[in-house]
Coordinates of C-alpha atoms in Angstrom, one line a residue:
Chain A
M29 CA 71.4 131.6 101.3
K30 CA 73.2 132.9 98.2
I31 CA 73.4 130.6 95.5
C32 CA 75.2 131.0 92.2
V33 CA 73.7 129.5 89.5
F34 CA 76.0 128.8 85.9
L35 CA 74.2 128.6 82.4
K36 CA 75.6 127.9 79.1
R37 CA 73.8 129.0 75.9
V38 CA 73.6 126.1 73.4
P39 CA 71.9 124.4 70.7
H40 CA 68.4 123.1 71.3
T41 CA 68.8 119.5 71.8
A42 CA 66.2 118.7 68.7
T43 CA 68.5 120.7 66.3
K44 CA 69.8 118.7 63.0
L45 CA 73.5 120.1 62.8
R46 CA 75.1 121.2 60.0
L47 CA 78.4 121.7 59.9
A48 CA 80.2 125.1 59.2
P49 CA 82.6 124.8 56.0
G50 CA 86.4 125.1 57.2
E51 CA 88.4 128.0 56.2
G52 CA 90.6 127.6 53.2
G53 CA 90.0 123.9 52.3
S54 CA 90.4 123.0 55.7
P55 CA 88.3 120.5 57.8
S56 CA 85.5 121.9 59.5
R57 CA 86.0 122.8 62.9
S58 CA 82.5 124.2 64.4
I59 CA 78.3 124.3 63.3
Q60 CA 76.7 126.5 61.5
T61 CA 74.6 128.8 63.9
Q62 CA 72.4 130.0 61.5
G63 CA 68.9 129.3 62.0
V64 CA 69.9 127.5 64.9
E65 CA 67.8 128.0 68.2
F66 CA 69.9 128.6 71.3
T67 CA 68.8 127.8 74.7
M68 CA 70.3 127.6 78.4
S69 CA 72.0 124.1 78.5
P70 CA 68.7 121.8 79.9
Y71 CA 70.9 120.5 83.0
D72 CA 71.8 124.2 83.9
E73 CA 67.9 124.6 83.5
I74 CA 67.7 121.8 86.1
A75 CA 70.5 123.5 88.6
L76 CA 68.2 126.9 88.4
A77 CA 65.0 125.3 89.3
E78 CA 66.6 124.1 92.2
A79 CA 68.0 126.9 93.3
V80 CA 64.7 128.6 93.4
R81 CA 63.4 125.9 94.9
L82 CA 66.0 126.4 97.9
K83 CA 65.4 129.5 98.4
D84 CA 61.4 129.4 98.1
E85 CA 61.8 126.4 101.0
A86 CA 64.3 128.6 103.1
G87 CA 61.5 131.7 102.4
S88 CA 65.0 133.6 101.9
G89 CA 68.1 134.0 99.8
E90 CA 69.4 135.2 96.6
I91 CA 69.9 133.5 93.5
V92 CA 72.5 135.0 91.5
A93 CA 72.8 133.7 87.4
V94 CA 75.8 133.7 85.8
S95 CA 77.1 133.3 81.9
V96 CA 80.5 133.3 80.3
G97 CA 80.5 134.5 77.0
D98 CA 80.0 137.0 74.4
D99 CA 76.8 139.5 74.1
S100 CA 74.7 136.2 72.8
S101 CA 74.9 135.2 76.5
L102 CA 72.7 137.9 77.5
V103 CA 69.3 136.3 76.2
I104 CA 69.8 132.7 78.6
L105 CA 70.2 135.5 81.4
R106 CA 67.1 137.2 81.4
T107 CA 65.1 133.8 80.6
A108 CA 66.9 132.7 83.9
L109 CA 66.0 136.2 85.5
A110 CA 62.5 135.5 84.2
M111 CA 62.4 132.1 86.1
G112 CA 63.4 133.1 89.2
A113 CA 67.0 134.5 89.5
D114 CA 67.1 137.9 91.5
S115 CA 70.3 139.2 89.5
A116 CA 72.6 138.1 86.6
I117 CA 76.5 138.7 85.8
H118 CA 77.4 138.5 82.5
V119 CA 81.0 137.6 82.5
R120 CA 81.8 138.8 78.9
A121 CA 84.6 137.4 76.7
E122 CA 85.4 137.0 73.2
I123 CA 84.6 133.8 71.6
P124 CA 85.7 133.0 67.9
T125 CA 82.7 132.4 66.1
G126 CA 81.6 128.8 66.3
L127 CA 84.4 128.0 68.6
E128 CA 83.8 127.3 72.3
L129 CA 86.2 128.3 75.5
D130 CA 87.7 124.8 76.9
G131 CA 87.3 123.8 80.3
F132 CA 90.4 124.9 81.4
Q133 CA 89.7 128.6 80.3
I134 CA 86.0 129.0 81.6
S135 CA 86.8 127.2 85.2
T136 CA 89.7 129.8 85.4
V137 CA 87.6 132.7 84.7
L138 CA 84.7 131.7 87.2
A139 CA 87.4 130.9 89.7
G140 CA 89.0 134.3 89.5
F141 CA 85.8 136.4 89.9
L142 CA 84.1 134.2 92.8
R143 CA 87.0 134.5 94.6
E144 CA 86.3 138.2 95.2
R145 CA 82.6 137.5 95.9
S146 CA 80.6 135.8 98.8
F147 CA 78.4 132.8 98.3
D148 CA 77.0 130.0 99.9
L149 CA 76.1 127.6 97.3
L150 CA 77.5 127.0 93.4
C151 CA 75.1 125.2 91.0
F152 CA 76.1 124.0 87.8
G153 CA 74.2 121.6 85.3
R154 CA 76.1 118.1 85.1
L155 CA 77.1 118.8 81.1
A156 CA 76.5 121.5 78.9
V157 CA 74.6 119.3 75.6
D158 CA 76.7 121.0 73.4
D159 CA 80.7 120.0 74.2
Q160 CA 79.7 117.3 76.9
N161 CA 82.8 117.6 78.4
S162 CA 81.6 117.7 81.4
Q163 CA 84.1 119.2 83.8
V164 CA 83.4 123.2 84.6
G165 CA 81.6 122.5 88.1
T166 CA 84.2 120.3 89.4
M167 CA 87.3 122.2 88.2
T168 CA 85.7 125.5 89.4
A169 CA 85.1 124.2 92.7
R170 CA 88.4 122.7 93.1
L171 CA 90.3 125.6 92.1
L172 CA 88.8 127.5 94.8
G173 CA 89.0 124.8 97.4
I174 CA 85.6 124.1 97.8
P175 CA 83.6 120.5 98.1
S176 CA 81.8 119.3 95.4
V177 CA 79.4 116.7 94.4
A178 CA 78.4 115.6 91.1
D179 CA 75.2 114.1 89.4
V180 CA 72.9 115.3 92.4
I181 CA 69.3 114.4 92.6
K182 CA 68.4 115.8 95.6
V183 CA 69.5 118.6 98.3
Q184 CA 68.7 118.2 101.6
P185 CA 69.4 121.4 104.1
A186 CA 70.9 120.3 107.4
E187 CA 72.1 121.8 110.3
G188 CA 75.0 124.3 109.0
C189 CA 75.4 122.1 106.1
L190 CA 73.8 120.9 103.4
R191 CA 73.3 117.1 102.1
F192 CA 73.8 116.1 98.4
H193 CA 72.2 112.9 97.2
H194 CA 74.4 112.0 94.0
L195 CA 74.3 108.9 91.4
I196 CA 77.6 107.4 91.6
E197 CA 78.8 104.1 89.7
G198 CA 74.7 102.8 90.1
R199 CA 74.1 103.6 94.1
V200 CA 72.9 107.0 95.4
E201 CA 75.6 108.5 97.9
V202 CA 74.4 111.2 100.6
V203 CA 77.3 113.3 101.0
E204 CA 77.3 116.3 103.8
C205 CA 79.3 119.6 102.9
K206 CA 80.0 122.6 105.1
L207 CA 79.5 125.7 103.0
P208 CA 80.5 126.9 100.4
A209 CA 80.0 124.2 98.5
A210 CA 79.5 123.3 95.0
M211 CA 77.3 120.9 92.8
T212 CA 76.0 119.6 89.3
A213 CA 72.7 118.6 88.5
Q214 CA 71.0 115.6 87.0
K215 CA 67.7 114.8 86.0
G216 CA 65.2 114.4 88.8
L217 CA 66.8 117.1 90.9
A218 CA 63.8 119.6 90.1
E219 CA 61.6 120.5 87.7
P220 CA 62.3 123.8 85.6
R221 CA 59.2 126.3 85.3
Y222 CA 59.0 128.5 82.4
P223 CA 57.8 132.0 83.3
A224 CA 54.7 133.9 82.5
I225 CA 54.6 137.0 80.6
K226 CA 54.5 138.9 83.6
Q227 CA 57.5 137.1 84.9
I228 CA 59.3 137.8 81.7
M229 CA 58.2 141.6 81.8
M230 CA 59.3 141.8 85.7
A231 CA 62.7 140.4 84.8
K232 CA 63.7 143.4 82.7
K233 CA 63.9 145.6 86.1
K234 CA 66.3 142.8 87.6
P235 CA 69.9 143.6 87.8
C236 CA 71.9 142.7 84.9
E237 CA 76.2 143.5 85.6
T238 CA 78.7 142.9 82.8
I239 CA 82.6 142.2 83.9
D240 CA 85.0 141.9 81.3
A241 CA 86.6 138.1 82.0
E242 CA 90.4 138.1 81.3
V243 CA 90.6 134.6 79.6
P244 CA 94.0 132.5 79.9
E245 CA 95.3 130.7 76.8
P246 CA 93.4 127.4 75.5
V247 CA 94.5 123.8 76.5
L248 CA 92.8 122.7 73.9
E249 CA 92.7 123.2 70.1
T250 CA 89.5 122.1 67.9
M251 CA 91.2 120.1 65.0
S252 CA 88.0 119.0 63.4
L253 CA 84.0 118.6 63.6
E254 CA 82.5 115.6 61.6
P255 CA 79.7 114.1 61.4
P256 CA 79.8 110.5 62.7
P257 CA 80.5 107.5 60.9
A258 CA 77.3 106.8 58.6
R259 CA 75.9 103.4 59.4
N260 CA 75.2 101.0 57.2
P261 CA 71.8 101.0 55.6
G262 CA 69.9 98.6 57.4
R263 CA 66.7 96.7 56.6
I264 CA 63.6 95.1 57.6
V265 CA 63.6 91.9 58.6
G266 CA 60.0 91.3 58.2
E267 CA 56.5 91.8 59.7
G268 CA 55.2 90.5 63.4
A269 CA 56.5 87.5 65.4
G270 CA 57.0 85.4 62.4
A271 CA 60.0 87.1 61.2
V272 CA 61.5 86.5 64.7
P273 CA 63.6 83.6 63.5
E274 CA 65.5 85.2 60.7
L275 CA 66.0 88.1 62.8
L276 CA 68.2 85.5 65.5
R277 CA 69.4 84.0 62.3
L278 CA 70.8 87.4 61.2
L279 CA 72.0 88.3 64.4
R280 CA 73.9 85.0 64.5
E281 CA 75.2 84.5 61.3
E282 CA 75.8 88.2 59.9
A283 CA 75.9 90.5 63.0
K284 CA 77.7 87.6 65.2
V285 CA 76.4 89.5 68.5
I286 CA 75.0 86.6 69.8
Chain B
M12 CA 109.5 111.5 73.4
S13 CA 108.6 109.2 76.3
T14 CA 106.6 109.8 78.9
A15 CA 104.8 108.2 82.0
I16 CA 101.2 107.4 81.1
L17 CA 99.3 107.0 84.9
V18 CA 95.6 104.9 84.6
Y19 CA 93.4 105.3 87.4
L20 CA 91.6 102.2 87.9
E21 CA 88.4 101.6 89.6
S22 CA 87.7 98.3 91.5
S23 CA 84.4 96.7 92.8
G24 CA 83.7 93.7 94.6
G25 CA 87.6 92.8 94.3
E26 CA 88.1 92.8 90.6
I27 CA 88.8 95.7 88.5
K28 CA 86.3 97.3 86.8
K29 CA 86.2 96.6 82.6
P30 CA 85.8 100.3 81.9
S31 CA 89.2 100.7 83.4
L32 CA 90.9 97.8 81.8
E33 CA 89.8 99.3 78.8
A34 CA 91.7 102.6 80.3
L35 CA 94.6 100.1 80.8
G36 CA 94.8 99.0 77.6
A37 CA 94.7 102.2 75.6
A38 CA 97.4 103.3 78.1
R39 CA 99.6 100.4 77.4
R40 CA 99.1 100.6 73.4
L41 CA 100.5 104.5 73.5
A42 CA 103.2 103.2 75.7
A43 CA 104.4 100.9 73.6
Q44 CA 104.3 102.7 70.4
N45 CA 106.0 106.2 72.2
G46 CA 108.0 104.4 74.9
G47 CA 107.5 105.3 78.7
E48 CA 106.3 103.7 81.5
V49 CA 102.5 102.6 82.5
C50 CA 101.4 103.4 85.9
A51 CA 98.3 102.8 87.8
V52 CA 96.4 104.2 90.9
L53 CA 94.5 101.9 93.1
L54 CA 92.7 103.1 96.0
G55 CA 90.3 101.4 98.9
K56 CA 89.8 97.8 100.0
G57 CA 92.4 95.1 98.5
A58 CA 94.3 97.7 96.6
A59 CA 97.4 96.0 97.1
E60 CA 96.1 92.6 96.3
L61 CA 94.8 93.8 92.9
A62 CA 97.9 95.8 92.1
A63 CA 100.2 92.8 92.8
G64 CA 98.1 90.9 89.9
L65 CA 98.2 93.5 87.7
N66 CA 99.8 93.0 83.6
G67 CA 101.7 95.4 82.1
V68 CA 102.1 98.0 84.6
Q69 CA 105.7 99.0 85.4
R70 CA 104.3 100.7 89.0
A71 CA 101.2 100.6 90.8
F72 CA 100.4 103.3 93.5
V73 CA 98.2 101.7 96.1
Q74 CA 96.4 103.7 99.1
P75 CA 93.8 100.9 100.9
G76 CA 92.2 103.3 103.2
E77 CA 89.0 102.8 104.4
L78 CA 88.0 106.1 103.5
F79 CA 87.9 104.9 99.5
D80 CA 85.3 102.6 100.0
S81 CA 82.9 105.3 99.5
F82 CA 83.8 107.7 96.6
Q83 CA 85.6 110.6 98.4
L84 CA 86.5 113.2 95.3
N85 CA 89.1 115.4 97.1
E86 CA 91.4 112.7 99.1
T87 CA 90.8 110.4 95.5
A88 CA 92.2 113.2 93.4
D89 CA 94.5 114.5 96.5
A90 CA 95.8 110.4 96.1
V91 CA 95.9 110.4 92.0
G92 CA 98.0 113.8 92.5
E93 CA 100.6 112.6 94.5
A94 CA 101.2 109.6 92.3
V95 CA 101.3 112.1 89.0
R96 CA 104.0 113.8 90.8
E97 CA 105.9 110.5 91.9
T98 CA 105.9 109.4 88.0
G99 CA 105.9 112.5 86.3
A100 CA 103.2 111.3 84.2
T101 CA 101.9 114.2 81.3
I102 CA 99.4 112.0 80.1
I103 CA 96.3 111.1 82.9
L104 CA 93.9 108.3 81.9
L105 CA 90.5 107.5 83.4
A106 CA 87.3 105.6 82.6
G107 CA 84.6 107.4 81.2
T108 CA 82.2 106.8 84.3
S109 CA 80.6 108.7 86.7
T110 CA 84.1 108.3 88.9
G111 CA 85.7 109.2 86.2
R112 CA 84.0 112.5 84.8
E113 CA 84.0 113.9 88.6
L114 CA 87.4 113.2 89.2
G115 CA 88.7 114.4 85.8
G116 CA 87.5 117.6 86.5
A117 CA 89.4 118.1 89.7
L118 CA 92.6 116.4 88.7
A119 CA 92.2 118.8 85.8
A120 CA 91.8 121.7 87.9
D121 CA 95.2 120.8 89.5
L122 CA 97.5 120.4 86.8
A123 CA 96.1 123.2 85.0
T124 CA 94.5 121.7 82.0
C125 CA 91.6 120.0 80.3
V126 CA 89.4 117.2 80.5
A127 CA 88.8 115.6 77.2
A128 CA 85.8 113.3 77.9
D129 CA 84.8 110.3 76.8
A130 CA 87.3 109.6 74.0
V131 CA 87.0 107.0 71.5
D132 CA 89.9 107.6 69.9
L133 CA 93.4 108.4 71.1
S134 CA 97.0 109.3 69.2
L135 CA 100.1 110.4 70.4
S136 CA 102.9 111.9 68.0
D137 CA 105.5 114.2 68.7
G138 CA 104.7 114.4 72.1
A139 CA 101.2 115.9 70.8
L140 CA 97.9 114.3 72.4
T141 CA 94.9 114.1 70.1
V142 CA 91.6 112.8 71.2
K143 CA 88.4 112.0 69.0
R144 CA 85.2 112.2 71.2
P145 CA 81.5 112.7 70.5
A146 CA 80.0 116.1 70.4
Y147 CA 76.1 117.2 70.9
A148 CA 75.4 113.4 72.4
G149 CA 77.2 111.8 69.1
K150 CA 75.5 114.0 66.5
A151 CA 79.1 114.9 66.0
L152 CA 83.0 113.9 66.5
L153 CA 85.2 116.4 67.4
T154 CA 89.0 116.0 67.6
V155 CA 90.9 118.0 69.8
R156 CA 94.0 118.3 70.3
F157 CA 96.5 119.3 73.8
R158 CA 98.1 122.2 73.1
K159 CA 100.2 121.3 75.9
L160 CA 100.9 118.5 78.4
P161 CA 99.7 117.2 80.9
A162 CA 96.6 115.4 79.9
V163 CA 93.6 114.3 81.6
V164 CA 91.5 111.9 79.1
T165 CA 88.2 110.0 80.0
L166 CA 87.3 107.0 77.9
R167 CA 83.9 106.2 76.6
P168 CA 83.2 102.8 77.9
N169 CA 83.2 99.7 75.0
V170 CA 85.4 101.4 72.8
F171 CA 88.9 100.3 73.8
A172 CA 90.0 97.0 73.8
Q173 CA 91.6 95.5 76.8
E174 CA 95.2 93.9 76.6
P175 CA 96.5 90.6 76.9
D176 CA 98.7 89.8 79.8
G177 CA 101.8 91.0 79.9
E178 CA 104.6 91.4 82.0
A179 CA 103.6 91.2 86.1
C180 CA 103.7 94.7 87.8
G181 CA 107.1 95.5 89.1
D182 CA 106.7 97.7 91.8
V183 CA 103.8 98.4 94.4
V184 CA 104.4 101.7 96.2
S185 CA 102.0 103.0 98.9
L186 CA 100.6 106.6 98.4
S187 CA 100.3 108.7 101.8
E188 CA 97.2 108.1 103.8
P189 CA 94.7 111.2 103.2
A190 CA 95.6 114.0 106.1
G191 CA 93.6 116.7 107.4
E192 CA 89.7 117.3 107.6
P193 CA 87.6 116.0 104.9
R194 CA 85.7 119.0 102.8
S195 CA 82.9 116.6 102.8
R196 CA 81.6 113.2 104.1
V197 CA 79.4 110.4 102.9
V198 CA 76.5 110.1 105.6
D199 CA 74.8 107.2 104.2
T200 CA 74.8 104.8 101.1
V201 CA 71.6 103.7 99.1
T202 CA 72.4 100.4 96.8
P203 CA 69.4 99.8 94.8
E204 CA 67.8 95.9 95.4
A205 CA 69.4 94.8 92.5
T206 CA 73.0 96.3 91.6
K207 CA 72.2 97.0 87.8
Q208 CA 75.3 97.4 85.4
D209 CA 75.5 101.3 83.9
L210 CA 74.0 101.7 80.8
T211 CA 77.3 102.9 79.6
E212 CA 79.2 99.5 80.3
A213 CA 76.8 97.3 79.3
D214 CA 76.9 94.7 76.2
I215 CA 73.8 94.6 75.3
I216 CA 70.7 97.1 75.9
V217 CA 66.8 96.5 75.5
S218 CA 65.4 99.8 75.8
G219 CA 61.8 100.8 75.9
G220 CA 59.8 104.2 74.6
R221 CA 55.8 105.4 74.6
G222 CA 55.0 102.0 72.7
L223 CA 55.3 100.0 76.1
K224 CA 52.0 101.9 77.0
G225 CA 52.6 102.4 80.4
P226 CA 55.2 101.3 83.3
E227 CA 54.1 97.8 84.4
H228 CA 54.8 96.3 80.5
F229 CA 58.6 96.7 81.2
V230 CA 58.8 93.5 82.5
V231 CA 58.4 92.4 79.0
L232 CA 61.3 93.8 78.5
E233 CA 62.8 92.7 81.6
S234 CA 62.3 89.5 81.0
L235 CA 63.9 89.7 77.4
A236 CA 66.7 91.4 79.2
E237 CA 67.2 88.6 81.3
T238 CA 67.2 85.9 78.8
L239 CA 70.0 88.0 76.7
G240 CA 72.0 89.4 79.7
A241 CA 71.6 92.5 79.0
V242 CA 70.3 96.1 80.9
V243 CA 66.9 97.6 80.4
G244 CA 67.0 101.6 79.0
A245 CA 64.1 103.8 78.1
S246 CA 63.5 107.0 76.2
R247 CA 63.4 110.1 77.7
A248 CA 59.2 110.3 76.8
V249 CA 58.9 107.5 79.2
C250 CA 61.7 108.6 81.9
D251 CA 60.1 112.2 81.9
A252 CA 56.7 110.2 82.7
G253 CA 58.0 108.7 85.2
W254 CA 58.0 105.0 83.9
R255 CA 61.2 104.5 84.2
P256 CA 64.0 106.3 86.6
H257 CA 65.7 109.0 84.7
S258 CA 69.2 107.1 85.0
D259 CA 67.8 104.9 82.6
Q260 CA 67.2 107.5 79.9
V261 CA 69.5 107.0 76.5
G262 CA 70.0 110.1 75.0
Q263 CA 71.2 113.8 74.4
T264 CA 69.9 114.5 78.0
G265 CA 70.3 111.0 78.9
K266 CA 73.6 108.8 78.6
T267 CA 75.3 107.9 75.0
V268 CA 75.9 104.4 74.9
S269 CA 77.7 102.2 72.4
P270 CA 76.9 98.5 73.5
R271 CA 77.2 95.6 71.0
L272 CA 73.1 95.0 70.8
Y273 CA 70.9 97.8 71.1
V274 CA 67.3 96.8 71.1
A275 CA 65.0 99.6 70.6
C276 CA 61.2 98.4 71.5
G277 CA 58.2 101.0 70.6
I278 CA 60.8 104.0 70.6
S279 CA 60.3 106.3 67.2
G280 CA 63.8 107.7 67.2
A281 CA 63.3 111.3 68.2
I282 CA 66.7 113.0 67.2
Q283 CA 67.8 113.4 70.8
H284 CA 67.4 109.2 71.4
L285 CA 69.4 108.4 67.9
A286 CA 72.5 110.5 68.9
G287 CA 72.4 109.0 72.1
M288 CA 72.7 105.0 70.7
S289 CA 73.6 105.5 67.0
S290 CA 77.1 104.5 67.9
S291 CA 75.9 100.9 69.1
K292 CA 77.3 98.3 67.0
F293 CA 74.4 96.8 66.0
I294 CA 71.0 98.1 66.3
V295 CA 67.5 96.2 66.1
A296 CA 64.2 98.0 65.9
I297 CA 61.1 96.8 66.9
N298 CA 57.9 99.4 66.1
K299 CA 54.6 99.3 64.8
D300 CA 54.9 102.2 62.7
P301 CA 57.2 101.3 59.3
N302 CA 57.8 105.1 58.9
A303 CA 59.3 105.1 62.7
P304 CA 63.0 107.5 62.3
I305 CA 64.3 104.6 64.2
F306 CA 64.6 102.3 61.3
Q307 CA 66.8 104.9 59.3
V308 CA 69.7 103.8 62.0
A309 CA 68.7 100.2 62.7
D310 CA 70.3 97.0 61.1
Y311 CA 67.9 95.1 61.4
G312 CA 63.8 96.2 61.8
I313 CA 60.5 94.2 62.8
V314 CA 57.5 96.0 61.9
G315 CA 55.2 94.7 64.3
D316 CA 53.6 95.1 67.8
L317 CA 56.2 94.6 70.4
F318 CA 53.8 92.8 72.6
E319 CA 53.8 90.1 70.1
V320 CA 57.3 90.2 68.7
V321 CA 59.8 90.4 72.1
P322 CA 58.0 87.6 73.9
A323 CA 58.3 85.6 70.5
L324 CA 62.1 86.8 70.5
E325 CA 62.5 85.4 74.3
A326 CA 61.0 82.4 73.2
E327 CA 62.8 81.3 70.5
L328 CA 66.5 82.8 72.2
K329 CA 65.2 80.5 75.2
K330 CA 64.7 77.3 72.5
Q331 CA 67.5 78.0 70.6
G332 CA 69.9 78.6 73.8
V333 CA 71.3 81.9 74.0
G334 CA 75.1 81.7 73.5
V335 CA 76.1 85.1 73.8
V336 CA 79.4 86.0 72.7

């Protein structure tokens, strides 16, 4: 089975965001990237771990790690090679500093290059933890005319197809798809395994191809990025169980939420 | 410029789901300000009956096929696509549920556009749609403008108001039956024993962290949640430890929630957790450590042992009688 895994470079989730100043007095449109630690988006990591698990279980197969972006994407591709991908493809696209390609642009680029390749399974994270638009996996699959399943928590190989267990509206549905197919990974699907030094060294010998993307015009224009509305300073109502009646009074009379 | 707005309505157990009614409310307000028609799509069992009872919708498109009793991405996208063509809709609104998110991507592919996911505000002027939405799990608010229409937007549950009853639905139109071999088929559905409301749609959330000391102690929170009519959530630490399912996790790699009341018990408040819940309307924190970061976002805090405070809270609620607004 040939599996492509799609990876996005994002700020580490522990990052305390600072906004970059806007140009010429206009509002900020991006975060400050200086001093920020970038990583592979956590759900992409899970998708990669599941691809490795499926290959191990089958005893054969090939995993290709793919990332769209400028040269900074190479770092996460190298990590992916160390984590078990066999080869990497950097789909090179220049991105204005701090801004993002939108979901339409990324999906169009991915579908364009995938039409010329053979694959059995496309693995995406359910969303990237930066812009959180959660559309690229499903959009790419629909553009390619292949089935896709989102928020997958278990993959079972079956006769000539795969069974995807996924979360939908609080229930688990098991969806059977003929290949090629696409899926997006939800937490619980697989545990990412972080590479040892030996794997990191070996990854340097694995092939990494670069192709230039033809990026369509964006659909979305970022107007501003702002901090969330500040919360009113709260207060400590008291200590221990004795503070409960006062808490309830405040919730009823001041907050009026119960 | 007037335009048709199409809303995809999810239903379950013979009722339209609340996040879908909120999306319909948003559509009706946009249409009231800008002119144009509000149309709706309903699929699956009872679709025609529900459509006939709709308010403030000019045209409803229905397809009651059994196929839609489970979630069928491609056939659902095809059906909504047919309604888009029939109405010439340029704005497609969906609830920000797992269904809405998945369907949004497929529709955007068909319409060569983007999804703006999890919108908390929408405005339309001179034919340009601007959407405000959280990014970085709520650590920032992003405002994006669609450079062209059509646009697909999913709306964050619990944010948009429903509209009161309006004129009864004018016209119920049948969509074509799904044709051809489905690309995928649902072979099994596992429904949890008790149907639990999704955290993102919950009005009140009682959430627990490492301070619970073990999975067996969540019964304390379950009990308070039952009294309050709340849903139980959890921090990443306890989900990663396997105490609670991942679907209960609130935070940057879990769910971003905005309930009316969020009660954080034994949660210190890591930055990823705060990002996921700080847009709650009111936050109560119960924690032993007076320096826990959770107190910085809480409206009301109690410093103390949750194993004493939570049962006392529940007992007092029962004594006073819970009158949830």
